[in-house]
Amino acid sequence: MEDLLLDLVSSNLLFILLAVFVFVLIFRGVKIVPQSEQHVVERFGRLRAVLGPGINFIVPFLDKVRHKISILERQLPTASQDAITKDNVLVQVDTSVFYRITQPEKTVYRIRDVDAAIATTVAGIVRAQIGQMDLDDVQANRGGLIDTIQSSVEDAVDDWGIEVTRAEILDVNLDQATRDAMLQQLNAERARRAQVTEAEGAKRAVELNADAELYAAEQIAKARRVQAEAEAYATSTVAAAIAENGLEAAQYQVALKQVEALNKLGSSPSSSTILVPANALEAFGNAFNMLKGKS
């Protein structure tokens, strides 16, 4: 049996070797690249091609995959760098950058440490941009500062085949002395606003009080005018009656007023003694006579 196998192998050795050679060629010539990667192929040490995701074919023994580059989005570790604002305030800025490799051939042959290069570039751009802004602008316009930093970083790393997808300023920290000074300034501003509000309230109160006094004066004037009109009407009515009935009507009105005054004086609960004028009886008599005469 063994002799038979040996004879079979020896007689088909050439075909077996040829089959093995073909298998090796296929194994070395067919490359399957994952969706998240791109492979850089070299031939005799020089760039030959960049293989995209899927099945790719290369020349066996001549071409070789030298670099397998992930094209997934990456995040740099959070970096802190000191910067001085335009108004000479020292701040510590925490930044984070997201990027992905779009052209692996540039990344492989133009830069050695991508993360370190991007971090250094971001630090320089952050310092330069913050140096052109006051502290208040840094705090209030953080969105615009982020856009400027991202655009500047994109221009700087374009030759490396890298796309910066997002840049973030996580925090802007101040030293304790600056914080204390800002706190004092904030307290002073609050006190000023409180004083302004109080002054405006007092001013408004004076204005409302003046309006109320003016309104009261107007109402009193209206009341006096109505009263004067009523008195004028009454006077005109009495004058018309006198003109029509003569002096007797006037005497009757005077006598009637005297009688009403005596009645009020007598009905007062605080009056224990009533002083009657000498001509009181005469007034009663005149009024009675006038009434009798009228009837």
Tab-separated table of C-alpha atoms in Angstrom:
chain	number	residue	atom	x	y	z
A	1	MET	CA	0.000	0.000	0.000
A	2	GLU	CA	2.780	2.360	0.900
A	3	ASP	CA	4.598	1.498	-2.311
A	4	LEU	CA	1.467	2.315	-4.253
A	5	LEU	CA	1.159	5.709	-2.600
A	6	LEU	CA	4.803	6.468	-3.214
A	7	ASP	CA	4.450	5.555	-6.857
A	8	LEU	CA	1.328	7.731	-7.123
A	9	VAL	CA	3.033	10.727	-5.519
A	10	SER	CA	6.195	10.376	-7.539
A	11	SER	CA	4.282	10.109	-10.779
A	12	ASN	CA	2.111	13.189	-9.947
A	13	LEU	CA	4.696	15.244	-8.091
A	14	LEU	CA	4.801	17.861	-10.767
A	15	PHE	CA	1.043	18.373	-10.641
A	16	ILE	CA	1.099	18.493	-6.862
A	17	LEU	CA	3.823	21.121	-6.866
A	18	LEU	CA	1.977	23.064	-9.511
A	19	ALA	CA	-1.218	22.964	-7.432
A	20	VAL	CA	0.644	24.127	-4.343
A	21	PHE	CA	2.221	26.932	-6.350
A	22	VAL	CA	-1.162	28.028	-7.689
A	23	PHE	CA	-2.608	27.963	-4.167
A	24	VAL	CA	0.245	30.097	-2.879
A	25	LEU	CA	-0.210	32.527	-5.780
A	26	ILE	CA	-3.894	32.860	-4.984
A	27	PHE	CA	-3.202	33.234	-1.274
A	28	ARG	CA	-0.577	35.911	-1.891
A	29	GLY	CA	-2.382	37.645	-4.741
A	30	VAL	CA	-5.896	37.969	-3.335
A	31	LYS	CA	-6.370	40.427	-0.476
A	32	ILE	CA	-9.640	40.970	1.353
A	33	VAL	CA	-9.766	44.390	3.028
A	34	PRO	CA	-12.297	45.073	5.828
A	35	GLN	CA	-14.758	47.952	5.467
A	36	SER	CA	-13.058	49.961	8.203
A	37	GLU	CA	-9.545	49.779	6.703
A	38	GLN	CA	-7.416	50.683	3.716
A	39	HIS	CA	-4.166	48.888	2.878
A	40	VAL	CA	-1.072	50.532	1.435
A	41	VAL	CA	0.754	48.272	-1.064
A	42	GLU	CA	4.447	48.694	-1.944
A	43	ARG	CA	6.502	47.190	-4.736
A	44	PHE	CA	10.236	47.119	-4.154
A	45	GLY	CA	9.832	49.717	-1.409
A	46	ARG	CA	7.771	52.171	-3.426
A	47	LEU	CA	4.081	52.982	-3.254
A	48	ARG	CA	2.169	50.739	-5.619
A	49	ALA	CA	-1.524	51.113	-4.702
A	50	VAL	CA	-4.035	51.706	-1.919
A	51	LEU	CA	-6.504	48.869	-1.505
A	52	GLY	CA	-10.077	49.766	-0.585
A	53	PRO	CA	-12.616	47.565	1.229
A	54	GLY	CA	-13.533	44.278	-0.477
A	55	ILE	CA	-11.596	41.824	-2.672
A	56	ASN	CA	-8.377	43.144	-4.234
A	57	PHE	CA	-5.695	41.549	-6.409
A	58	ILE	CA	-1.963	42.198	-6.266
A	59	VAL	CA	1.057	40.698	-7.924
A	60	PRO	CA	2.358	37.923	-5.664
A	61	PHE	CA	5.959	38.140	-4.459
A	62	LEU	CA	6.297	41.600	-6.020
A	63	ASP	CA	3.627	43.568	-4.179
A	64	LYS	CA	3.361	43.571	-0.430
A	65	VAL	CA	0.908	45.121	2.013
A	66	ARG	CA	3.089	47.353	4.193
A	67	HIS	CA	0.508	49.377	6.123
A	68	LYS	CA	-3.004	48.635	7.290
A	69	ILE	CA	-4.684	51.942	8.094
A	70	SER	CA	-7.976	52.270	9.953
A	71	ILE	CA	-10.271	54.878	8.441
A	72	LEU	CA	-12.571	55.036	11.465
A	73	GLU	CA	-13.011	58.363	13.234
A	74	ARG	CA	-10.541	58.826	16.063
A	75	GLN	CA	-10.496	61.034	19.127
A	76	LEU	CA	-7.351	62.563	20.506
A	77	PRO	CA	-6.931	62.411	24.275
A	78	THR	CA	-8.081	65.553	26.070
A	79	ALA	CA	-5.210	68.039	26.056
A	80	SER	CA	-4.674	71.072	28.289
A	81	GLN	CA	-2.596	74.035	27.238
A	82	ASP	CA	-1.954	77.420	28.776
A	83	ALA	CA	-2.766	80.568	26.820
A	84	ILE	CA	-2.716	84.295	27.500
A	85	THR	CA	-5.647	86.406	26.357
A	86	LYS	CA	-5.430	89.825	24.761
A	87	ASP	CA	-6.082	91.464	28.137
A	88	ASN	CA	-3.188	89.502	29.734
A	89	VAL	CA	-5.180	86.843	31.590
A	90	LEU	CA	-3.669	83.369	31.904
A	91	VAL	CA	-6.174	80.629	31.072
A	92	GLN	CA	-5.935	76.868	30.788
A	93	VAL	CA	-7.899	75.462	27.868
A	94	ASP	CA	-8.995	71.825	27.646
A	95	THR	CA	-9.482	70.705	24.043
A	96	SER	CA	-10.423	67.543	22.212
A	97	VAL	CA	-10.190	66.828	18.476
A	98	PHE	CA	-11.891	64.182	16.332
A	99	TYR	CA	-10.381	63.213	12.993
A	100	ARG	CA	-10.190	60.426	10.439
A	101	ILE	CA	-7.690	59.419	7.773
A	102	THR	CA	-8.938	59.933	4.232
A	103	GLN	CA	-5.717	59.462	2.247
A	104	PRO	CA	-3.576	56.780	3.887
A	105	GLU	CA	-0.701	57.213	1.414
A	106	LYS	CA	-0.157	60.786	2.629
A	107	THR	CA	-0.488	59.838	6.286
A	108	VAL	CA	2.022	56.995	5.933
A	109	TYR	CA	4.712	58.807	3.993
A	110	ARG	CA	4.436	62.389	5.288
A	111	ILE	CA	4.026	62.133	9.051
A	112	ARG	CA	5.315	59.675	11.614
A	113	ASP	CA	3.134	60.272	14.713
A	114	VAL	CA	-0.268	61.541	13.642
A	115	ASP	CA	-1.752	62.049	17.115
A	116	ALA	CA	1.251	63.975	18.424
A	117	ALA	CA	1.390	66.138	15.296
A	118	ILE	CA	-2.309	67.046	15.503
A	119	ALA	CA	-2.077	67.736	19.251
A	120	THR	CA	0.872	70.084	18.727
A	121	THR	CA	-0.903	71.854	15.888
A	122	VAL	CA	-4.072	72.313	17.952
A	123	ALA	CA	-2.097	73.698	20.902
A	124	GLY	CA	-0.402	76.302	18.733
A	125	ILE	CA	-3.631	77.358	17.031
A	126	VAL	CA	-5.493	77.610	20.349
A	127	ARG	CA	-2.801	79.844	21.839
A	128	ALA	CA	-2.744	82.050	18.738
A	129	GLN	CA	-6.533	82.457	18.595
A	130	ILE	CA	-6.997	83.122	22.312
A	131	GLY	CA	-4.153	85.649	22.210
A	132	GLN	CA	-6.302	87.733	19.850
A	133	MET	CA	-9.361	87.760	22.141
A	134	ASP	CA	-10.282	89.275	25.493
A	135	LEU	CA	-11.314	86.970	28.312
A	136	ASP	CA	-14.968	88.010	28.057
A	137	ASP	CA	-14.958	87.196	24.334
A	138	VAL	CA	-13.443	83.771	25.009
A	139	GLN	CA	-16.231	82.973	27.468
A	140	ALA	CA	-19.063	84.440	25.407
A	141	ASN	CA	-18.013	83.397	21.891
A	142	ARG	CA	-16.876	79.835	22.486
A	143	GLY	CA	-18.813	78.515	19.475
A	144	GLY	CA	-17.094	80.914	17.098
A	145	LEU	CA	-13.717	80.096	18.639
A	146	ILE	CA	-14.318	76.362	18.106
A	147	ASP	CA	-15.206	76.941	14.425
A	148	THR	CA	-12.072	79.026	13.917
A	149	ILE	CA	-9.856	76.406	15.564
A	150	GLN	CA	-11.372	73.585	13.506
A	151	SER	CA	-10.918	75.501	10.246
A	152	SER	CA	-7.306	76.355	11.097
A	153	VAL	CA	-6.505	72.757	12.055
A	154	GLU	CA	-8.051	71.458	8.828
A	155	ASP	CA	-5.847	73.746	6.760
A	156	ALA	CA	-2.748	72.687	8.718
A	157	VAL	CA	-3.286	68.916	8.429
A	158	ASP	CA	-4.562	68.854	4.862
A	159	ASP	CA	-1.167	67.701	3.541
A	160	TRP	CA	-1.291	64.692	5.863
A	161	GLY	CA	-4.443	63.200	4.303
A	162	ILE	CA	-6.463	63.837	7.462
A	163	GLU	CA	-9.952	65.261	7.861
A	164	VAL	CA	-10.767	67.008	11.141
A	165	THR	CA	-14.414	66.195	11.802
A	166	ARG	CA	-14.880	68.080	15.049
A	167	ALA	CA	-12.990	70.205	17.547
A	168	GLU	CA	-14.237	70.896	21.064
A	169	ILE	CA	-13.243	73.273	23.855
A	170	LEU	CA	-14.233	71.348	26.932
A	171	ASP	CA	-13.360	73.946	29.557
A	172	VAL	CA	-11.604	77.259	30.118
A	173	ASN	CA	-10.019	77.388	33.585
A	174	LEU	CA	-8.677	80.455	35.383
A	175	ASP	CA	-6.182	80.773	38.209
A	176	GLN	CA	-7.454	81.567	41.709
A	177	ALA	CA	-6.336	85.222	41.676
A	178	THR	CA	-8.234	85.882	38.453
A	179	ARG	CA	-11.310	84.111	39.812
A	180	ASP	CA	-11.251	86.273	42.951
A	181	ALA	CA	-10.926	89.444	40.877
A	182	MET	CA	-13.793	88.389	38.612
A	183	LEU	CA	-15.927	87.563	41.660
A	184	GLN	CA	-15.304	91.042	43.094
A	185	GLN	CA	-16.182	92.585	39.747
A	186	LEU	CA	-19.352	90.497	39.577
A	187	ASN	CA	-20.399	91.542	43.087
A	188	ALA	CA	-19.755	95.210	42.250
A	189	GLU	CA	-21.827	94.885	39.094
A	190	ARG	CA	-24.679	93.308	41.052
A	191	ALA	CA	-24.555	96.114	43.625
A	192	ARG	CA	-24.607	98.715	40.848
A	193	ARG	CA	-27.604	97.088	39.211
A	194	ALA	CA	-29.416	96.949	42.562
A	195	GLN	CA	-28.788	100.681	43.106
A	196	VAL	CA	-29.976	101.511	39.601
A	197	THR	CA	-33.106	99.420	40.118
A	198	GLU	CA	-33.794	101.102	43.464
A	199	ALA	CA	-33.316	104.562	41.953
A	200	GLU	CA	-35.608	103.739	39.071
A	201	GLY	CA	-38.224	102.476	41.550
A	202	ALA	CA	-38.023	105.691	43.580
A	203	LYS	CA	-38.308	107.747	40.401
A	204	ARG	CA	-41.343	105.761	39.319
A	205	ALA	CA	-42.939	106.199	42.739
A	206	VAL	CA	-42.476	109.991	42.534
A	207	GLU	CA	-43.988	110.013	39.054
A	208	LEU	CA	-46.989	107.956	40.182
A	209	ASN	CA	-47.469	110.165	43.251
A	210	ALA	CA	-47.385	113.285	41.082
A	211	ASP	CA	-49.901	111.703	38.713
A	212	ALA	CA	-52.152	110.864	41.669
A	213	GLU	CA	-51.965	114.411	43.023
A	214	LEU	CA	-52.704	115.832	39.601
A	215	TYR	CA	-55.679	113.506	39.224
A	216	ALA	CA	-56.974	114.473	42.684
A	217	ALA	CA	-56.613	118.184	41.863
A	218	GLU	CA	-58.485	117.673	38.618
A	219	GLN	CA	-61.315	115.863	40.419
A	220	ILE	CA	-61.526	118.572	43.096
A	221	ALA	CA	-61.645	121.212	40.365
A	222	LYS	CA	-64.417	119.300	38.611
A	223	ALA	CA	-66.357	118.995	41.901
A	224	ARG	CA	-65.984	122.712	42.588
A	225	ARG	CA	-67.146	123.517	39.099
A	226	VAL	CA	-70.235	121.314	39.494
A	227	GLN	CA	-70.933	122.864	42.902
A	228	ALA	CA	-70.506	126.360	41.516
A	229	GLU	CA	-72.847	125.518	38.660
A	230	ALA	CA	-75.399	124.166	41.154
A	231	GLU	CA	-75.114	127.286	43.313
A	232	ALA	CA	-75.418	129.479	40.271
A	233	TYR	CA	-78.516	127.576	39.204
A	234	ALA	CA	-80.018	127.872	42.692
A	235	THR	CA	-79.212	131.588	42.805
A	236	SER	CA	-80.755	132.127	39.421
A	237	THR	CA	-83.878	130.220	40.520
A	238	VAL	CA	-84.203	132.323	43.687
A	239	ALA	CA	-83.640	135.484	41.684
A	240	ALA	CA	-86.368	134.444	39.268
A	241	ALA	CA	-88.727	133.739	42.164
A	242	ILE	CA	-87.997	137.147	43.721
A	243	ALA	CA	-88.511	138.833	40.417
A	244	GLU	CA	-91.855	137.068	40.038
A	245	ASN	CA	-93.260	137.302	43.624
A	246	GLY	CA	-91.537	140.381	44.933
A	247	LEU	CA	-89.879	141.070	48.284
A	248	GLU	CA	-92.260	138.792	50.211
A	249	ALA	CA	-90.728	135.701	48.651
A	250	ALA	CA	-87.277	136.758	49.803
A	251	GLN	CA	-88.502	137.481	53.323
A	252	TYR	CA	-90.211	134.098	53.378
A	253	GLN	CA	-86.985	132.314	52.451
A	254	VAL	CA	-85.028	134.202	55.144
A	255	ALA	CA	-87.629	133.416	57.806
A	256	LEU	CA	-87.674	129.756	56.748
A	257	LYS	CA	-83.866	129.522	57.070
A	258	GLN	CA	-84.043	130.998	60.551
A	259	VAL	CA	-86.644	128.462	61.612
A	260	GLU	CA	-84.534	125.563	60.234
A	261	ALA	CA	-81.482	126.854	62.119
A	262	LEU	CA	-83.432	126.993	65.388
A	263	ASN	CA	-84.714	123.447	64.866
A	264	LYS	CA	-81.188	122.135	64.342
A	265	LEU	CA	-79.938	123.939	67.410
A	266	GLY	CA	-82.746	122.533	69.536
A	267	SER	CA	-82.326	118.954	68.275
A	268	SER	CA	-78.590	118.826	69.050
A	269	PRO	CA	-77.952	116.142	71.773
A	270	SER	CA	-75.051	118.127	73.244
A	271	SER	CA	-77.101	121.235	73.862
A	272	SER	CA	-78.574	121.499	77.389
A	273	THR	CA	-79.325	125.204	77.144
A	274	ILE	CA	-80.874	126.852	74.106
A	275	LEU	CA	-80.361	130.529	73.488
A	276	VAL	CA	-83.220	131.923	71.458
A	277	PRO	CA	-82.607	135.191	69.632
A	278	ALA	CA	-84.862	138.123	70.519
A	279	ASN	CA	-86.463	138.169	67.133
A	280	ALA	CA	-87.074	134.415	67.020
A	281	LEU	CA	-90.766	134.723	67.792
A	282	GLU	CA	-91.008	137.465	65.250
A	283	ALA	CA	-89.387	135.144	62.688
A	284	PHE	CA	-91.921	132.422	63.446
A	285	GLY	CA	-94.710	134.926	63.150
A	286	ASN	CA	-93.472	136.337	59.916
A	287	ALA	CA	-93.139	132.878	58.414
A	288	PHE	CA	-96.652	131.956	59.608
A	289	ASN	CA	-98.121	135.150	58.280
A	290	MET	CA	-96.404	134.649	54.964
A	291	LEU	CA	-97.663	131.089	54.697
A	292	LYS	CA	-101.159	132.298	55.626
A	293	GLY	CA	-100.943	135.057	53.101
A	294	LYS	CA	-99.776	132.612	50.403
A	295	SER	CA	-102.589	130.241	51.094
